[in-house]
Amino acid sequence: MSVEAAYLGIPRVINFEGQEYEIKLISGKVKAEFERLMEARVAERLANQHKRGALNRQEYQQELRILGARVDSGEFALLNQSTALTTAWCQLLLLKLLMPTCPLETLERIYDERQDEIQYHLANILDESFPKTKQAAKELEAKNSPFAQKEPE
Amino acid sequence: MTAFRLAQVVEHFHLTLEQAGELTDRQIAGILFHARDKEGRLSPPLIGPQKEQQLYPLSLEEELEWLEPMKSLWGEQQYEEAIKKVKQLWESGTRQKQLEKILNQQDASE
């Protein structure tokens, strides 16, 4: 990867049915928006449960407090090699933020039909957006390896 | 990014929060916080003398060492045959002659 590609923030491009769609890099603003949308999704689920009567008011308030603690602990934060990106829904959510010019319907079709290409772009975008992403991934892999030396307890 | 780092970016580089938010972590770490010397000037990357890549093994031991990674690729039998052939080449002096020829050609082209 050239220095220009890594640092100038030029968006990647995906061609779909004769149309070019740009995929932005993950800026600070995108990270913050992603976290907010993740929080909103859980809050909406809780609200629906409360509406259906699955949660009474006290339980609902308690769940909202737990949600606040989860957000504060950074559970929904988009960090490099984030676990938040392991589900299809979260990947789609991130893509919505990275491809603002692409209509949602088209985006969902691209995600379904070009799964491998999307994974390839996402991996590269993570690498281009965060410093030392590959190194962090290697360290994590080494740490989780069954051959890793464990510290004596 | 920590609030401290964000404050540094905004204050030192005179960016608005909006502009700082458009940057990636990598841009901030690699460009805005590029290494500097004591006086705050940008430090160029340190490039030491380049080690010349060795293209040919210069002894039997070196060639055997070069061949070792091929063991898993070739399989035991093919590897043993290659070792045998290489040893023959060195013992008969053929390899030395080949090397001499290559090195002379290189000298002539330089």
Short mmCIF file of C-alpha atoms in Angstrom, two decimals:
data_model
loop_
_atom_site.label_atom_id
_atom_site.label_comp_id
_atom_site.label_asym_id
_atom_site.label_seq_id
_atom_site.Cartn_x
_atom_site.Cartn_y
_atom_site.Cartn_z
CA MET A 1 0.00 0.00 0.00
CA SER A 2 1.37 3.40 -0.90
CA VAL A 3 1.74 6.23 1.59
CA GLU A 4 -0.83 8.24 -0.37
CA ALA A 5 -3.42 5.47 -0.18
CA ALA A 6 -2.86 5.05 3.52
CA TYR A 7 -2.85 8.67 4.60
CA LEU A 8 -4.77 10.87 2.19
CA GLY A 9 -8.13 9.37 3.08
CA ILE A 10 -9.13 8.71 -0.54
CA PRO A 11 -12.29 6.57 -0.48
CA ARG A 12 -12.29 3.08 -1.93
CA VAL A 13 -14.73 2.46 -4.78
CA ILE A 14 -17.09 -0.42 -5.44
CA ASN A 15 -18.63 -0.86 -8.89
CA PHE A 16 -22.14 -2.27 -8.88
CA GLU A 17 -24.40 -2.50 -11.92
CA GLY A 18 -22.50 0.19 -13.79
CA GLN A 19 -22.54 2.61 -10.89
CA GLU A 20 -19.58 3.63 -8.73
CA TYR A 21 -20.08 3.93 -5.00
CA GLU A 22 -17.42 5.37 -2.73
CA ILE A 23 -16.56 3.75 0.61
CA LYS A 24 -15.10 6.28 3.03
CA LEU A 25 -12.46 5.53 5.63
CA ILE A 26 -13.41 5.31 9.30
CA SER A 27 -13.01 8.84 10.65
CA GLY A 28 -13.57 9.89 14.25
CA LYS A 29 -17.07 11.06 13.32
CA VAL A 30 -17.98 7.68 11.79
CA LYS A 31 -16.75 5.92 14.93
CA ALA A 32 -18.92 8.14 17.11
CA GLU A 33 -21.98 7.73 14.84
CA PHE A 34 -21.56 3.96 14.83
CA GLU A 35 -21.53 3.86 18.63
CA ARG A 36 -24.64 6.03 18.81
CA LEU A 37 -26.54 3.86 16.31
CA MET A 38 -25.61 0.67 18.17
CA GLU A 39 -26.92 2.21 21.38
CA ALA A 40 -30.11 3.34 19.63
CA ARG A 41 -30.72 -0.18 18.32
CA VAL A 42 -30.58 -1.73 21.81
CA ALA A 43 -32.69 1.11 23.24
CA GLU A 44 -35.32 0.51 20.56
CA ARG A 45 -35.46 -3.20 21.39
CA LEU A 46 -35.97 -2.40 25.07
CA ALA A 47 -38.68 0.13 24.23
CA ASN A 48 -40.51 -2.47 22.13
CA GLN A 49 -40.28 -5.03 24.93
CA HIS A 50 -41.70 -2.46 27.34
CA LYS A 51 -44.47 -1.62 24.89
CA ARG A 52 -45.40 -5.30 24.50
CA GLY A 53 -45.47 -5.68 28.26
CA ALA A 54 -42.48 -8.01 28.41
CA LEU A 55 -40.80 -5.50 30.73
CA ASN A 56 -42.58 -3.52 33.42
CA ARG A 57 -41.59 0.10 34.02
CA GLN A 58 -39.15 -0.73 36.79
CA GLU A 59 -37.44 -3.46 34.73
CA TYR A 60 -37.34 -1.15 31.71
CA GLN A 61 -35.64 1.60 33.71
CA GLN A 62 -33.20 -0.95 35.12
CA GLU A 63 -32.37 -2.21 31.61
CA LEU A 64 -31.82 1.36 30.42
CA ARG A 65 -29.37 1.92 33.28
CA ILE A 66 -27.53 -1.27 32.28
CA LEU A 67 -27.46 -0.02 28.69
CA GLY A 68 -25.89 3.24 29.87
CA ALA A 69 -23.20 1.28 31.72
CA ARG A 70 -22.52 -0.83 28.64
CA VAL A 71 -22.10 2.31 26.52
CA ASP A 72 -19.81 3.88 29.14
CA SER A 73 -17.64 0.76 29.24
CA GLY A 74 -17.07 1.15 25.49
CA GLU A 75 -18.91 -2.02 24.50
CA PHE A 76 -20.29 -0.42 21.34
CA ALA A 77 -17.18 1.57 20.46
CA LEU A 78 -15.71 0.94 17.05
CA LEU A 79 -12.11 0.14 17.78
CA ASN A 80 -9.65 -1.57 15.49
CA GLN A 81 -10.55 -5.24 14.96
CA SER A 82 -13.69 -4.51 16.92
CA THR A 83 -15.83 -7.39 18.09
CA ALA A 84 -18.73 -5.12 17.18
CA LEU A 85 -18.06 -6.00 13.56
CA THR A 86 -18.56 -9.74 13.89
CA THR A 87 -22.25 -9.71 12.96
CA ALA A 88 -23.74 -9.01 9.55
CA TRP A 89 -26.06 -6.38 11.02
CA CYS A 90 -23.14 -4.39 12.44
CA GLN A 91 -21.18 -4.64 9.21
CA LEU A 92 -24.18 -3.35 7.31
CA LEU A 93 -24.57 -0.53 9.80
CA LEU A 94 -20.95 0.47 9.31
CA LEU A 95 -21.32 0.28 5.54
CA LYS A 96 -24.31 2.62 5.71
CA LEU A 97 -22.07 5.17 7.40
CA LEU A 98 -19.16 4.61 5.03
CA MET A 99 -21.30 4.71 1.86
CA PRO A 100 -23.69 7.61 2.47
CA THR A 101 -24.37 8.10 -1.26
CA CYS A 102 -25.56 4.52 -1.78
CA PRO A 103 -29.32 3.94 -1.40
CA LEU A 104 -30.13 1.49 1.39
CA GLU A 105 -31.81 -1.00 -0.93
CA THR A 106 -28.78 -1.11 -3.23
CA LEU A 107 -26.45 -1.37 -0.26
CA GLU A 108 -28.28 -4.43 1.04
CA ARG A 109 -28.06 -6.05 -2.39
CA ILE A 110 -24.34 -5.29 -2.65
CA TYR A 111 -23.85 -6.80 0.80
CA ASP A 112 -25.71 -9.98 -0.18
CA GLU A 113 -24.27 -10.43 -3.65
CA ARG A 114 -20.68 -9.26 -3.10
CA GLN A 115 -20.00 -10.63 0.38
CA ASP A 116 -16.34 -11.51 -0.26
CA GLU A 117 -15.54 -8.17 -1.83
CA ILE A 118 -17.18 -6.36 1.08
CA GLN A 119 -15.13 -8.35 3.61
CA TYR A 120 -12.01 -7.53 1.62
CA HIS A 121 -12.83 -3.80 1.60
CA LEU A 122 -13.75 -3.74 5.28
CA ALA A 123 -10.49 -5.44 6.29
CA ASN A 124 -8.50 -2.93 4.23
CA ILE A 125 -10.50 0.03 5.47
CA LEU A 126 -9.82 -1.01 9.06
CA ASP A 127 -6.15 -1.27 8.21
CA GLU A 128 -6.09 2.13 6.50
CA SER A 129 -8.10 3.88 9.19
CA PHE A 130 -6.38 2.68 12.34
CA PRO A 131 -2.68 2.70 13.11
CA LYS A 132 -1.06 -0.69 13.55
CA THR A 133 -4.27 -2.69 12.94
CA LYS A 134 -2.39 -5.64 11.50
CA GLN A 135 0.12 -5.62 14.31
CA ALA A 136 -2.68 -5.52 16.90
CA ALA A 137 -4.40 -8.45 15.17
CA LYS A 138 -1.17 -10.47 15.18
CA GLU A 139 -0.62 -9.74 18.87
CA LEU A 140 -4.19 -10.77 19.68
CA GLU A 141 -3.77 -13.96 17.68
CA ALA A 142 -0.51 -14.75 19.47
CA LYS A 143 -2.12 -14.04 22.84
CA ASN A 144 -5.04 -16.37 22.15
CA SER A 145 -2.81 -19.07 20.74
CA PRO A 146 -2.75 -22.33 22.73
CA PHE A 147 1.06 -22.14 22.47
CA ALA A 148 1.23 -18.72 24.09
CA GLN A 149 3.12 -18.69 27.38
CA LYS A 150 0.69 -18.00 30.17
CA GLU A 151 1.72 -15.97 33.19
CA PRO A 152 1.75 -18.05 36.40
CA GLU A 153 -1.30 -17.33 38.51
CA MET B 1 -9.05 8.90 20.70
CA THR B 2 -8.70 10.42 24.13
CA ALA B 3 -10.06 13.88 24.91
CA PHE B 4 -6.48 15.02 25.51
CA ARG B 5 -5.38 13.95 22.04
CA LEU B 6 -8.44 15.53 20.46
CA ALA B 7 -7.69 18.76 22.35
CA GLN B 8 -4.09 18.65 21.08
CA VAL B 9 -5.27 18.22 17.49
CA VAL B 10 -7.77 21.06 17.75
CA GLU B 11 -5.48 23.46 19.58
CA HIS B 12 -2.13 22.80 17.98
CA PHE B 13 -3.31 22.41 14.40
CA HIS B 14 -6.06 25.02 14.63
CA LEU B 15 -8.79 22.67 13.47
CA THR B 16 -12.46 22.84 14.36
CA LEU B 17 -13.99 19.81 16.07
CA GLU B 18 -15.80 19.11 12.81
CA GLN B 19 -12.51 19.02 10.87
CA ALA B 20 -10.82 16.88 13.52
CA GLY B 21 -13.74 14.46 13.35
CA GLU B 22 -13.14 13.89 9.65
CA LEU B 23 -9.64 12.50 10.29
CA THR B 24 -8.87 8.83 10.80
CA ASP B 25 -6.82 7.62 13.76
CA ARG B 26 -4.09 6.63 11.35
CA GLN B 27 -3.89 10.09 9.81
CA ILE B 28 -3.65 11.66 13.27
CA ALA B 29 -1.00 9.23 14.50
CA GLY B 30 1.03 9.14 11.29
CA ILE B 31 0.79 12.70 9.97
CA LEU B 32 -0.20 15.12 12.73
CA PHE B 33 1.86 13.32 15.37
CA HIS B 34 4.78 12.46 13.11
CA ALA B 35 8.09 12.11 14.96
CA ARG B 36 9.78 15.44 15.75
CA ASP B 37 13.15 16.45 17.16
CA LYS B 38 13.73 18.36 20.41
CA GLU B 39 13.08 21.67 18.69
CA GLY B 40 9.78 20.50 17.24
CA ARG B 41 10.97 20.07 13.66
CA LEU B 42 9.73 17.04 11.72
CA SER B 43 12.24 14.19 11.85
CA PRO B 44 12.93 12.50 8.53
CA PRO B 45 12.86 8.70 8.55
CA LEU B 46 16.21 7.13 9.36
CA ILE B 47 17.53 5.13 6.46
CA GLY B 48 20.66 3.12 7.18
CA PRO B 49 23.01 1.65 4.58
CA GLN B 50 21.12 -0.94 2.55
CA LYS B 51 22.43 -4.46 2.91
CA GLU B 52 23.12 -5.89 -0.50
CA GLN B 53 20.97 -8.91 -1.18
CA GLN B 54 22.99 -12.07 -1.64
CA LEU B 55 21.83 -13.83 -4.79
CA TYR B 56 23.99 -16.96 -4.73
CA PRO B 57 25.20 -19.27 -1.97
CA LEU B 58 28.98 -18.97 -1.69
CA SER B 59 29.68 -22.29 0.02
CA LEU B 60 28.24 -25.80 0.35
CA GLU B 61 27.05 -25.04 3.89
CA GLU B 62 25.23 -21.92 2.70
CA GLU B 63 23.53 -23.77 -0.13
CA LEU B 64 22.38 -26.53 2.21
CA GLU B 65 21.00 -23.89 4.52
CA TRP B 66 19.15 -22.25 1.60
CA LEU B 67 17.65 -25.59 0.59
CA GLU B 68 16.34 -26.53 4.04
CA PRO B 69 13.00 -24.64 3.76
CA MET B 70 12.24 -26.70 0.62
CA LYS B 71 12.16 -29.93 2.62
CA SER B 72 8.46 -29.68 3.48
CA LEU B 73 7.57 -28.57 -0.04
CA TRP B 74 9.50 -31.19 -1.97
CA GLY B 75 9.10 -34.16 0.35
CA GLU B 76 11.83 -36.26 1.93
CA GLN B 77 12.92 -38.15 -1.18
CA GLN B 78 13.22 -35.21 -3.57
CA TYR B 79 14.98 -33.18 -0.88
CA GLU B 80 17.56 -35.92 -0.29
CA GLU B 81 18.20 -36.17 -4.04
CA ALA B 82 18.74 -32.42 -4.27
CA ILE B 83 21.18 -32.48 -1.33
CA LYS B 84 23.12 -35.31 -2.95
CA LYS B 85 23.33 -33.44 -6.26
CA VAL B 86 24.45 -30.22 -4.59
CA LYS B 87 27.17 -32.05 -2.65
CA GLN B 88 28.41 -33.65 -5.88
CA LEU B 89 28.54 -30.25 -7.60
CA TRP B 90 30.63 -28.73 -4.81
CA GLU B 91 32.92 -31.75 -4.44
CA SER B 92 33.63 -31.93 -8.19
CA GLY B 93 34.36 -28.18 -8.32
CA THR B 94 31.60 -27.51 -10.86
CA ARG B 95 29.73 -25.15 -8.55
CA GLN B 96 32.86 -23.11 -7.87
CA LYS B 97 33.39 -22.69 -11.60
CA GLN B 98 29.74 -21.66 -12.12
CA LEU B 99 30.02 -19.11 -9.34
CA GLU B 100 33.28 -17.73 -10.69
CA LYS B 101 31.69 -17.27 -14.10
CA ILE B 102 28.65 -15.44 -12.69
CA LEU B 103 30.74 -13.16 -10.50
CA ASN B 104 33.07 -12.31 -13.38
CA GLN B 105 30.08 -11.43 -15.56
CA GLN B 106 28.75 -9.17 -12.79
CA ASP B 107 32.11 -7.41 -12.45
CA ALA B 108 32.30 -6.87 -16.18
CA SER B 109 28.80 -5.35 -16.33
CA GLU B 110 29.60 -2.94 -13.46
#
